[in-house]
Amino acid sequence: MNKLYYINTYGCQMNVHESEKIAGILRECGYSEAATEEEADLIVFNTCCIRDTAEKKIFGNIGDVKKYKKNNPSLIVAVVGCMSQQSGYSEKIKKSYPFVNIVLGTSNLPELAEAVKNVESKLNKSFISVPCNERPQIKEDIPVYRTSGTNAWVNIMYGCDNFCSYCIVPYVRGRERSRDIENITDEIKSLLDEGYKEITLLGQNVDSYRFENFRFVDILERIARIEGKFRVRFMSSHPKDFNSEVIDVIRSCPNICNNIHLPVQSGSDRILSLMNRRYTRAQYLDIISEIREKIPDCGITTDIMTGFPTETEEDFADTLDLVKKVGFSNAFTFVYSPRKGTVAAEMEQLPSEVKKRRITELVNLQNEITKRLSLDYIGKTEEVLVEDRHPKLKNHYCGRTDSGRLVNFSGECAIGEFVKVKVTSSKSASLWGEYDG
Ligand code: 5AD
Ligand code: SF4
């Protein structure tokens, strides 16, 4: 009988794409995808540890699968990725959940095939391998089973050297490594041949891409100039490295989307310095002015945190003020969460009521801004890449504008097509419209 896998993915786009690689490996091991966790023969947790809430949730969910082992004693449970990579966590996972069979870190995913075969053959009922090599070699030939529709994720670099004082990523993903530009270009060309219409370049800090003499701006331009009708997006950028050359390339290449994700984290210079972000509020605002001047319709999104250690009411007011000044089309907002081993975790922490009050205020402000900016689209005709059918409405589709806004619209078209949509109304973050050719 066919063996089935089920993957639980937590965290960022990097993890979403890594789960596609996990699926690719498992399919080569003879597994196919299960519709539900309950019917699976192999359950994978592809984990995240960026905040404590993520970790707690994952631990709870791992505990929940124990019940399936009763009906299916040969069920294999694997925990992989960022959470497992933290120092002491493989032991912690095995101790709390002895039924977990496989624990792998962030850099040794290809060992999953060997681990599964090992556990299946009962040679070794658990397989734990979490190497802590800081600069693991990039492995190029991992099979990928893509599940992201018209968009294909493509890694250009791995790891991070920035050591923002709150962030666990450099500890669990190691030092920066960039992929060979030829391998990236070849992968993208074959994805376009397969019919993908949007390529999203991924890296913890794409601006740090460096292969021989090629920098991020070089690879961005090289990819954008590949023939054919398709879109290019990228994430994430770091304001200290984002530069005029990148803005100029976005402006000059029509298929690079006018959509930039530029995490600001805080609007206070004092907090930015404590965060080790290495830019000031004024420098950030200068980048925004340059983007607005050169690419007026650019959608700018960001990540912001409230409640970083020692953040005062004045620091927080600076964040709100920056958010008002920029007018982000959307913001991912987070309550600061201390991560063991990072510099900020050793600082004096703010009470959780203060953090919560501030995040609520920030979220309300951003919602108002998003809603107001949505009104600007009404009456305009936008080019939209059709991503899917609307989940509920008949003869309705959804897709994204070049600037990254979600649009629901009525009409007849095909998934993967570029269409014109006339925007007729908006509901806070989403736009509504009609097919217009
Ligand atoms: N607490 C809260 N948010 C965090 N992020 C990273 N580390 C933490 C933390 N310790 C947020 C940052 C980053 C996004 C991916 O997650 O805003 O840009
Ligand atoms: Fe974390 Fe900073 Fe690196 Fe982003 S740039 S992954 S926030 S350390």
CSV table of C-alpha atoms and ligand atoms in Angstrom, one decimal:
chain,number,residue,atom,x,y,z
A,1,MET,CA,0.0,0.0,0.0
A,2,ASN,CA,1.1,3.5,-0.7
A,3,LYS,CA,2.9,5.2,2.2
A,4,LEU,CA,1.6,8.7,3.0
A,5,TYR,CA,3.3,11.8,4.4
A,6,TYR,CA,1.9,14.9,6.1
A,7,ILE,CA,4.1,18.0,6.7
A,8,ASN,CA,3.3,20.7,9.3
A,9,THR,CA,5.1,23.9,8.4
A,10,TYR,CA,5.7,26.8,10.8
A,11,GLY,CA,7.4,30.1,10.2
A,12,CYS,CA,8.7,32.1,7.2
A,13,GLN,CA,8.7,31.6,3.4
A,14,MET,CA,12.1,30.0,3.7
A,15,ASN,CA,10.4,27.2,5.7
A,16,VAL,CA,7.5,27.0,3.3
A,17,HIS,CA,10.0,26.4,0.5
A,18,GLU,CA,12.1,24.0,2.6
A,19,SER,CA,8.9,21.9,3.1
A,20,GLU,CA,8.7,21.6,-0.6
A,21,LYS,CA,12.2,20.1,-0.5
A,22,ILE,CA,11.1,17.8,2.3
A,23,ALA,CA,8.1,16.7,0.2
A,24,GLY,CA,10.5,16.1,-2.8
A,25,ILE,CA,12.8,13.9,-0.7
A,26,LEU,CA,9.8,11.9,0.8
A,27,ARG,CA,8.3,11.3,-2.7
A,28,GLU,CA,11.7,9.9,-3.8
A,29,CYS,CA,11.4,7.6,-0.8
A,30,GLY,CA,8.1,6.3,-2.1
A,31,TYR,CA,5.7,8.4,-0.1
A,32,SER,CA,2.8,10.5,-1.4
A,33,GLU,CA,0.9,13.3,0.2
A,34,ALA,CA,-1.8,12.5,2.9
A,35,ALA,CA,-5.0,14.6,2.9
A,36,THR,CA,-5.0,14.6,6.8
A,37,GLU,CA,-2.5,14.2,9.5
A,38,GLU,CA,-4.5,11.2,10.9
A,39,GLU,CA,-4.0,9.0,7.8
A,40,ALA,CA,-0.3,9.7,7.5
A,41,ASP,CA,2.4,7.1,7.9
A,42,LEU,CA,5.0,9.8,8.4
A,43,ILE,CA,4.4,13.2,10.0
A,44,VAL,CA,7.0,15.9,9.7
A,45,PHE,CA,7.2,19.1,11.8
A,46,ASN,CA,9.2,21.7,10.0
A,47,THR,CA,9.8,24.0,12.9
A,48,CYS,CA,10.4,27.7,13.7
A,49,CYS,CA,11.9,29.3,16.8
A,50,ILE,CA,11.8,33.0,16.0
A,51,ARG,CA,9.4,33.6,18.9
A,52,ASP,CA,8.4,31.8,22.0
A,53,THR,CA,4.8,31.5,20.9
A,54,ALA,CA,5.9,29.5,17.8
A,55,GLU,CA,7.9,27.1,19.9
A,56,LYS,CA,5.1,26.5,22.4
A,57,LYS,CA,2.6,25.9,19.7
A,58,ILE,CA,4.9,23.4,18.0
A,59,PHE,CA,5.6,21.5,21.2
A,60,GLY,CA,1.9,21.3,21.8
A,61,ASN,CA,1.2,20.0,18.3
A,62,ILE,CA,4.0,17.4,18.5
A,63,GLY,CA,2.4,16.1,21.7
A,64,ASP,CA,-1.0,15.8,19.9
A,65,VAL,CA,0.3,13.3,17.4
A,66,LYS,CA,1.1,10.7,20.1
A,67,LYS,CA,-2.6,9.6,19.8
A,68,TYR,CA,-2.1,8.4,16.2
A,69,LYS,CA,0.7,6.1,17.3
A,70,LYS,CA,-1.9,4.0,19.1
A,71,ASN,CA,-3.7,3.1,15.9
A,72,ASN,CA,-0.6,3.1,13.8
A,73,PRO,CA,2.5,1.9,15.8
A,74,SER,CA,4.7,2.1,12.8
A,75,LEU,CA,3.9,5.9,12.3
A,76,ILE,CA,7.2,7.8,11.9
A,77,VAL,CA,7.4,11.3,13.5
A,78,ALA,CA,10.1,13.7,12.4
A,79,VAL,CA,11.0,17.1,13.8
A,80,VAL,CA,13.3,19.2,11.6
A,81,GLY,CA,14.4,22.7,11.1
A,82,CYS,CA,15.1,25.8,13.2
A,83,MET,CA,13.7,24.7,16.5
A,84,SER,CA,15.7,21.4,16.5
A,85,GLN,CA,18.8,23.2,15.6
A,86,GLN,CA,19.0,25.2,18.9
A,87,SER,CA,21.5,24.0,21.3
A,88,GLY,CA,20.2,21.2,23.6
A,89,TYR,CA,16.9,21.0,21.7
A,90,SER,CA,17.3,17.5,20.1
A,91,GLU,CA,17.7,16.1,23.7
A,92,LYS,CA,14.8,18.2,24.9
A,93,ILE,CA,12.6,17.0,22.1
A,94,LYS,CA,13.5,13.3,22.7
A,95,LYS,CA,13.0,13.7,26.4
A,96,SER,CA,9.6,15.3,26.2
A,97,TYR,CA,8.4,13.2,23.3
A,98,PRO,CA,10.1,9.8,23.3
A,99,PHE,CA,7.9,8.7,20.4
A,100,VAL,CA,9.6,11.2,18.0
A,101,ASN,CA,11.8,9.1,15.6
A,102,ILE,CA,13.8,11.6,13.6
A,103,VAL,CA,15.4,14.9,14.6
A,104,LEU,CA,17.3,16.9,12.0
A,105,GLY,CA,18.7,20.4,12.0
A,106,THR,CA,18.6,23.1,9.4
A,107,SER,CA,21.5,22.1,7.3
A,108,ASN,CA,21.2,18.3,7.0
A,109,LEU,CA,17.8,17.9,5.4
A,110,PRO,CA,19.1,15.5,2.7
A,111,GLU,CA,19.8,13.0,5.5
A,112,LEU,CA,16.0,12.7,5.8
A,113,ALA,CA,15.9,10.0,3.2
A,114,GLU,CA,18.5,7.9,5.1
A,115,ALA,CA,16.8,8.6,8.4
A,116,VAL,CA,13.4,7.4,7.1
A,117,LYS,CA,14.9,4.3,5.6
A,118,ASN,CA,16.7,3.6,8.9
A,119,VAL,CA,13.6,4.0,11.0
A,120,GLU,CA,11.5,2.0,8.5
A,121,SER,CA,13.9,-0.9,8.7
A,122,LYS,CA,13.8,-0.8,12.5
A,123,LEU,CA,17.6,-0.8,12.4
A,124,ASN,CA,17.6,2.3,14.4
A,125,LYS,CA,14.2,3.4,15.8
A,126,SER,CA,15.4,6.9,16.2
A,127,PHE,CA,17.7,8.9,14.0
A,128,ILE,CA,19.0,12.1,15.5
A,129,SER,CA,21.5,14.3,13.6
A,130,VAL,CA,21.8,18.0,14.3
A,131,PRO,CA,25.3,19.0,13.2
A,132,CYS,CA,26.4,22.5,14.3
A,133,ASN,CA,28.7,23.4,11.4
A,134,GLU,CA,28.4,27.2,11.1
A,135,ARG,CA,29.0,27.3,7.3
A,136,PRO,CA,27.5,24.1,5.9
A,137,GLN,CA,28.0,23.5,2.2
A,138,ILE,CA,25.1,24.4,-0.1
A,139,LYS,CA,23.5,21.2,-1.5
A,140,GLU,CA,22.2,21.8,-5.0
A,141,ASP,CA,20.5,18.6,-6.0
A,142,ILE,CA,17.6,18.3,-3.5
A,143,PRO,CA,14.4,17.3,-5.3
A,144,VAL,CA,11.6,19.9,-4.9
A,145,TYR,CA,7.9,19.2,-4.9
A,146,ARG,CA,6.4,22.6,-5.4
A,147,THR,CA,3.0,23.5,-3.9
A,148,SER,CA,2.9,27.2,-4.4
A,149,GLY,CA,0.7,27.5,-7.5
A,150,THR,CA,1.9,30.1,-10.0
A,151,ASN,CA,4.8,31.3,-7.8
A,152,ALA,CA,8.0,29.4,-7.4
A,153,TRP,CA,10.4,30.1,-4.5
A,154,VAL,CA,14.1,30.1,-5.3
A,155,ASN,CA,16.8,30.4,-2.7
A,156,ILE,CA,19.7,32.7,-3.6
A,157,MET,CA,21.5,32.7,-0.3
A,158,TYR,CA,21.3,31.0,3.1
A,159,GLY,CA,22.2,32.1,6.7
A,160,CYS,CA,22.7,35.5,8.2
A,161,ASP,CA,25.7,37.4,9.6
A,162,ASN,CA,23.9,40.4,11.0
A,163,PHE,CA,23.3,39.3,14.5
A,164,CYS,CA,20.4,41.7,15.3
A,165,SER,CA,20.4,41.5,19.1
A,166,TYR,CA,16.9,40.0,19.3
A,167,CYS,CA,17.3,37.4,16.6
A,168,ILE,CA,18.0,33.7,16.8
A,169,VAL,CA,18.3,33.1,13.1
A,170,PRO,CA,22.1,33.6,12.8
A,171,TYR,CA,22.5,30.9,15.5
A,172,VAL,CA,20.2,28.3,13.9
A,173,ARG,CA,20.9,29.0,10.2
A,174,GLY,CA,24.6,29.7,10.3
A,175,ARG,CA,26.8,32.1,8.4
A,176,GLU,CA,25.8,33.6,5.0
A,177,ARG,CA,26.4,31.4,1.9
A,178,SER,CA,25.3,32.4,-1.6
A,179,ARG,CA,24.4,30.0,-4.4
A,180,ASP,CA,26.3,29.9,-7.7
A,181,ILE,CA,24.7,32.4,-10.0
A,182,GLU,CA,24.6,29.8,-12.9
A,183,ASN,CA,22.7,27.3,-10.7
A,184,ILE,CA,20.2,29.9,-9.8
A,185,THR,CA,19.7,31.1,-13.4
A,186,ASP,CA,19.4,27.5,-14.7
A,187,GLU,CA,16.8,26.7,-12.0
A,188,ILE,CA,14.8,29.8,-12.9
A,189,LYS,CA,14.9,29.1,-16.6
A,190,SER,CA,13.6,25.6,-16.1
A,191,LEU,CA,10.8,26.9,-13.8
A,192,LEU,CA,9.7,29.3,-16.4
A,193,ASP,CA,9.8,26.5,-19.0
A,194,GLU,CA,7.5,24.5,-16.7
A,195,GLY,CA,5.1,27.4,-16.7
A,196,TYR,CA,5.7,29.3,-13.4
A,197,LYS,CA,4.8,32.9,-13.8
A,198,GLU,CA,6.3,34.4,-10.7
A,199,ILE,CA,9.7,33.8,-9.2
A,200,THR,CA,10.4,34.9,-5.6
A,201,LEU,CA,14.0,35.1,-4.7
A,202,LEU,CA,14.6,34.1,-1.1
A,203,GLY,CA,17.3,34.8,1.4
A,204,GLN,CA,17.5,35.9,5.1
A,205,ASN,CA,19.1,39.1,3.7
A,206,VAL,CA,19.1,39.0,-0.1
A,207,ASP,CA,21.2,42.2,-0.3
A,208,SER,CA,24.1,40.3,1.1
A,209,TYR,CA,24.1,38.0,-2.0
A,210,ARG,CA,27.7,37.6,-3.2
A,211,PHE,CA,29.0,35.1,-5.6
A,212,GLU,CA,32.4,35.8,-7.1
A,213,ASN,CA,32.0,39.4,-8.3
A,214,PHE,CA,28.2,39.2,-8.6
A,215,ARG,CA,26.1,41.2,-6.0
A,216,PHE,CA,22.4,41.1,-5.4
A,217,VAL,CA,21.7,43.9,-8.0
A,218,ASP,CA,23.6,41.8,-10.6
A,219,ILE,CA,21.6,38.7,-10.1
A,220,LEU,CA,18.3,40.6,-9.9
A,221,GLU,CA,19.0,42.2,-13.2
A,222,ARG,CA,20.2,39.0,-14.8
A,223,ILE,CA,17.1,37.2,-13.8
A,224,ALA,CA,14.8,40.0,-14.8
A,225,ARG,CA,16.3,40.0,-18.3
A,226,ILE,CA,15.5,36.3,-19.0
A,227,GLU,CA,13.0,36.2,-21.8
A,228,GLY,CA,9.3,35.7,-21.3
A,229,LYS,CA,6.4,37.2,-19.4
A,230,PHE,CA,6.9,36.6,-15.7
A,231,ARG,CA,7.3,38.5,-12.4
A,232,VAL,CA,10.2,38.7,-10.0
A,233,ARG,CA,9.9,39.3,-6.3
A,234,PHE,CA,12.4,39.0,-3.5
A,235,MET,CA,12.6,38.9,0.2
A,236,SER,CA,13.9,40.0,2.7
A,237,SER,CA,16.0,43.1,2.3
A,238,HIS,CA,18.0,44.9,5.1
A,239,PRO,CA,17.9,48.7,5.2
A,240,LYS,CA,21.6,48.9,5.9
A,241,ASP,CA,22.4,47.1,2.6
A,242,PHE,CA,19.5,48.2,0.4
A,243,ASN,CA,20.8,50.7,-2.1
A,244,SER,CA,20.1,53.1,-5.0
A,245,GLU,CA,21.3,50.6,-7.5
A,246,VAL,CA,18.6,48.1,-6.5
A,247,ILE,CA,16.0,50.8,-6.7
A,248,ASP,CA,17.2,51.7,-10.2
A,249,VAL,CA,17.1,48.1,-11.4
A,250,ILE,CA,13.6,47.7,-10.1
A,251,ARG,CA,12.6,50.9,-11.9
A,252,SER,CA,14.2,49.9,-15.2
A,253,CYS,CA,13.0,46.3,-15.4
A,254,PRO,CA,9.3,46.1,-15.8
A,255,ASN,CA,9.0,42.5,-14.6
A,256,ILE,CA,10.6,43.2,-11.2
A,257,CYS,CA,7.5,43.9,-9.1
A,258,ASN,CA,7.1,47.4,-7.6
A,259,ASN,CA,6.9,45.8,-4.2
A,260,ILE,CA,9.7,46.0,-1.6
A,261,HIS,CA,9.7,44.3,1.8
A,262,LEU,CA,12.0,46.4,4.0
A,263,PRO,CA,11.8,45.4,7.7
A,264,VAL,CA,12.3,48.6,9.9
A,265,GLN,CA,11.7,46.9,13.3
A,266,SER,CA,11.6,50.3,15.2
A,267,GLY,CA,11.3,54.0,14.6
A,268,SER,CA,13.5,55.0,17.5
A,269,ASP,CA,17.2,55.5,16.9
A,270,ARG,CA,18.0,54.4,20.5
A,271,ILE,CA,16.2,51.1,20.0
A,272,LEU,CA,17.6,50.6,16.5
A,273,SER,CA,21.1,50.9,17.9
A,274,LEU,CA,20.3,48.5,20.8
A,275,MET,CA,18.9,46.1,18.2
A,276,ASN,CA,22.2,46.3,16.3
A,277,ARG,CA,20.4,47.2,13.1
A,278,ARG,CA,23.1,49.6,11.9
A,279,TYR,CA,20.9,52.2,10.3
A,280,THR,CA,19.1,55.2,11.7
A,281,ARG,CA,15.5,56.3,11.4
A,282,ALA,CA,16.7,59.2,9.1
A,283,GLN,CA,18.6,56.8,6.8
A,284,TYR,CA,15.5,54.5,6.6
A,285,LEU,CA,13.3,57.5,5.7
A,286,ASP,CA,15.8,58.6,3.1
A,287,ILE,CA,15.5,55.2,1.4
A,288,ILE,CA,11.7,55.4,1.5
A,289,SER,CA,11.9,58.9,-0.1
A,290,GLU,CA,14.1,57.7,-2.9
A,291,ILE,CA,11.8,54.7,-3.6
A,292,ARG,CA,8.8,57.0,-3.7
A,293,GLU,CA,10.5,59.5,-6.0
A,294,LYS,CA,11.8,56.8,-8.4
A,295,ILE,CA,8.9,54.3,-8.2
A,296,PRO,CA,5.8,56.2,-7.1
A,297,ASP,CA,3.4,53.3,-7.2
A,298,CYS,CA,5.7,51.0,-5.2
A,299,GLY,CA,4.1,48.9,-2.4
A,300,ILE,CA,6.3,49.0,0.6
A,301,THR,CA,5.8,46.4,3.4
A,302,THR,CA,7.7,46.0,6.6
A,303,ASP,CA,8.3,44.0,9.9
A,304,ILE,CA,8.0,45.9,13.2
A,305,MET,CA,8.4,44.9,16.8
A,306,THR,CA,7.0,46.4,19.9
A,307,GLY,CA,8.3,45.9,23.5
A,308,PHE,CA,12.0,45.5,22.8
A,309,PRO,CA,13.9,45.7,26.2
A,310,THR,CA,14.0,49.3,27.5
A,311,GLU,CA,11.5,50.6,24.8
A,312,THR,CA,10.0,53.8,26.4
A,313,GLU,CA,6.7,55.5,25.5
A,314,GLU,CA,8.8,58.0,23.6
A,315,ASP,CA,10.6,55.3,21.6
A,316,PHE,CA,7.2,53.7,20.8
A,317,ALA,CA,5.8,57.1,19.8
A,318,ASP,CA,8.8,57.3,17.3
A,319,THR,CA,7.7,54.0,15.8
A,320,LEU,CA,4.1,55.1,15.4
A,321,ASP,CA,5.3,58.4,13.8
A,322,LEU,CA,7.5,56.5,11.4
A,323,VAL,CA,4.7,54.2,10.4
A,324,LYS,CA,2.5,57.3,9.7
A,325,LYS,CA,5.3,59.0,7.7
A,326,VAL,CA,6.0,56.0,5.5
A,327,GLY,CA,2.5,54.7,4.8
A,328,PHE,CA,3.3,51.0,4.5
A,329,SER,CA,0.9,49.0,2.4
A,330,ASN,CA,1.1,46.3,5.0
A,331,ALA,CA,3.2,45.5,8.1
A,332,PHE,CA,4.0,42.3,9.9
A,333,THR,CA,3.9,43.3,13.5
A,334,PHE,CA,5.4,41.3,16.4
A,335,VAL,CA,5.6,41.5,20.2
A,336,TYR,CA,9.3,41.1,21.1
A,337,SER,CA,10.0,37.7,22.5
A,338,PRO,CA,13.3,37.0,24.3
A,339,ARG,CA,15.3,34.2,22.6
A,340,LYS,CA,17.9,32.3,24.7
A,341,GLY,CA,21.4,33.0,23.6
A,342,THR,CA,20.7,36.4,22.0
A,343,VAL,CA,22.1,39.6,23.4
A,344,ALA,CA,18.7,41.2,24.0
A,345,ALA,CA,17.4,38.2,26.1
A,346,GLU,CA,19.9,39.3,28.8
A,347,MET,CA,18.6,42.8,29.0
A,348,GLU,CA,15.8,43.9,31.4
A,349,GLN,CA,12.5,42.9,29.9
A,350,LEU,CA,9.3,45.0,29.7
A,351,PRO,CA,6.1,43.8,31.3
A,352,SER,CA,3.9,41.9,28.9
A,353,GLU,CA,0.9,44.3,29.4
A,354,VAL,CA,3.0,47.1,28.1
A,355,LYS,CA,4.1,45.1,25.1
A,356,LYS,CA,0.5,44.0,24.4
A,357,ARG,CA,-0.9,47.6,24.7
A,358,ARG,CA,1.7,48.8,22.3
A,359,ILE,CA,1.1,46.1,19.7
A,360,THR,CA,-2.6,46.7,19.7
A,361,GLU,CA,-2.1,50.4,19.1
A,362,LEU,CA,0.4,49.7,16.3
A,363,VAL,CA,-1.9,47.2,14.6
A,364,ASN,CA,-4.8,49.6,14.8
A,365,LEU,CA,-2.8,52.4,13.2
A,366,GLN,CA,-1.5,50.1,10.4
A,367,ASN,CA,-5.0,48.8,9.7
A,368,GLU,CA,-6.2,52.3,9.3
A,369,ILE,CA,-3.3,53.1,6.9
A,370,THR,CA,-3.8,50.0,4.9
A,371,LYS,CA,-7.5,50.7,4.6
A,372,ARG,CA,-6.9,54.3,3.5
A,373,LEU,CA,-4.3,53.2,0.9
A,374,SER,CA,-6.7,50.7,-0.5
A,375,LEU,CA,-9.1,53.5,-1.4
A,376,ASP,CA,-6.4,54.9,-3.8
A,377,TYR,CA,-6.8,51.8,-6.0
A,378,ILE,CA,-10.5,52.3,-6.6
A,379,GLY,CA,-11.3,53.1,-10.2
A,380,LYS,CA,-7.8,52.1,-11.4
A,381,THR,CA,-7.1,49.2,-13.7
A,382,GLU,CA,-4.3,47.0,-12.5
A,383,GLU,CA,-2.4,44.1,-14.1
A,384,VAL,CA,-3.0,41.0,-11.9
A,385,LEU,CA,-1.5,37.6,-12.1
A,386,VAL,CA,-4.4,35.1,-11.6
A,387,GLU,CA,-3.3,32.9,-8.7
A,388,ASP,CA,-6.4,30.9,-7.9
A,389,ARG,CA,-10.1,30.6,-8.0
A,390,HIS,CA,-11.9,32.4,-5.2
A,391,PRO,CA,-12.4,29.8,-2.4
A,392,LYS,CA,-16.1,30.7,-2.0
A,393,LEU,CA,-17.5,32.8,-4.8
A,394,LYS,CA,-18.4,31.3,-8.2
A,395,ASN,CA,-16.8,32.9,-11.3
A,396,HIS,CA,-14.4,34.8,-9.0
A,397,TYR,CA,-10.7,34.6,-8.9
A,398,CYS,CA,-7.9,36.1,-6.8
A,399,GLY,CA,-4.5,37.4,-7.6
A,400,ARG,CA,-2.0,40.1,-6.8
A,401,THR,CA,-1.2,43.5,-8.3
A,402,ASP,CA,2.3,44.3,-9.3
A,403,SER,CA,2.6,46.2,-6.0
A,404,GLY,CA,1.6,43.0,-4.1
A,405,ARG,CA,-2.0,43.8,-3.1
A,406,LEU,CA,-4.5,40.9,-3.1
A,407,VAL,CA,-7.4,41.4,-5.5
A,408,ASN,CA,-10.6,39.4,-5.7
A,409,PHE,CA,-12.4,39.8,-9.0
A,410,SER,CA,-15.3,38.5,-11.1
A,411,GLY,CA,-14.9,37.3,-14.7
A,412,GLU,CA,-13.7,34.4,-16.8
A,413,CYS,CA,-10.0,33.7,-16.9
A,414,ALA,CA,-7.4,31.1,-16.3
A,415,ILE,CA,-5.0,30.5,-13.4
A,416,GLY,CA,-1.5,31.7,-14.4
A,417,GLU,CA,-2.8,34.3,-16.8
A,418,PHE,CA,-1.9,38.0,-16.6
A,419,VAL,CA,-5.1,40.0,-16.8
A,420,LYS,CA,-6.3,43.5,-16.4
A,421,VAL,CA,-8.6,44.1,-13.4
A,422,LYS,CA,-10.6,47.2,-12.7
A,423,VAL,CA,-10.7,47.8,-9.0
A,424,THR,CA,-14.2,48.8,-7.9
A,425,SER,CA,-14.1,48.5,-4.1
A,426,SER,CA,-11.9,47.6,-1.1
A,427,LYS,CA,-12.2,45.8,2.2
A,428,SER,CA,-9.3,47.0,4.4
A,429,ALA,CA,-6.4,45.0,3.0
A,430,SER,CA,-8.1,43.3,0.0
A,431,LEU,CA,-9.3,44.9,-3.2
A,432,TRP,CA,-12.3,43.8,-5.2
A,433,GLY,CA,-12.8,44.3,-8.9
A,434,GLU,CA,-13.9,43.1,-12.3
A,435,TYR,CA,-12.0,41.4,-15.2
A,436,ASP,CA,-11.1,44.1,-17.7
A,437,GLY,CA,-9.3,42.4,-20.5
B,1,5AD,N1,10.8,38.6,18.9
B,1,5AD,C1,9.8,39.1,18.1
B,1,5AD,N2,9.9,39.2,16.8
B,1,5AD,C2,11.1,38.8,16.2
B,1,5AD,N3,11.5,38.8,14.9
B,1,5AD,C3,12.7,38.3,14.9
B,1,5AD,N4,13.1,37.9,16.1
B,1,5AD,C4,12.1,38.3,16.9
B,1,5AD,C5,12.0,38.2,18.3
B,1,5AD,N5,12.9,37.7,19.1
B,1,5AD,C6,10.7,39.4,13.8
B,1,5AD,C7,11.5,40.5,13.1
B,1,5AD,C8,11.8,39.9,11.8
B,1,5AD,C9,10.7,38.9,11.6
B,1,5AD,C10,11.0,37.8,10.6
B,1,5AD,O1,10.4,38.4,12.8
B,1,5AD,O2,10.6,41.5,12.9
B,1,5AD,O3,12.0,40.8,10.8
B,2,SF4,FE1,17.5,38.0,12.1
B,2,SF4,FE2,18.6,40.5,11.7
B,2,SF4,FE3,19.5,38.3,10.3
B,2,SF4,FE4,17.0,39.3,9.8
B,2,SF4,S1,18.9,40.4,9.5
B,2,SF4,S2,17.6,37.1,10.1
B,2,SF4,S3,16.4,40.0,11.9
B,2,SF4,S4,19.7,38.7,12.5
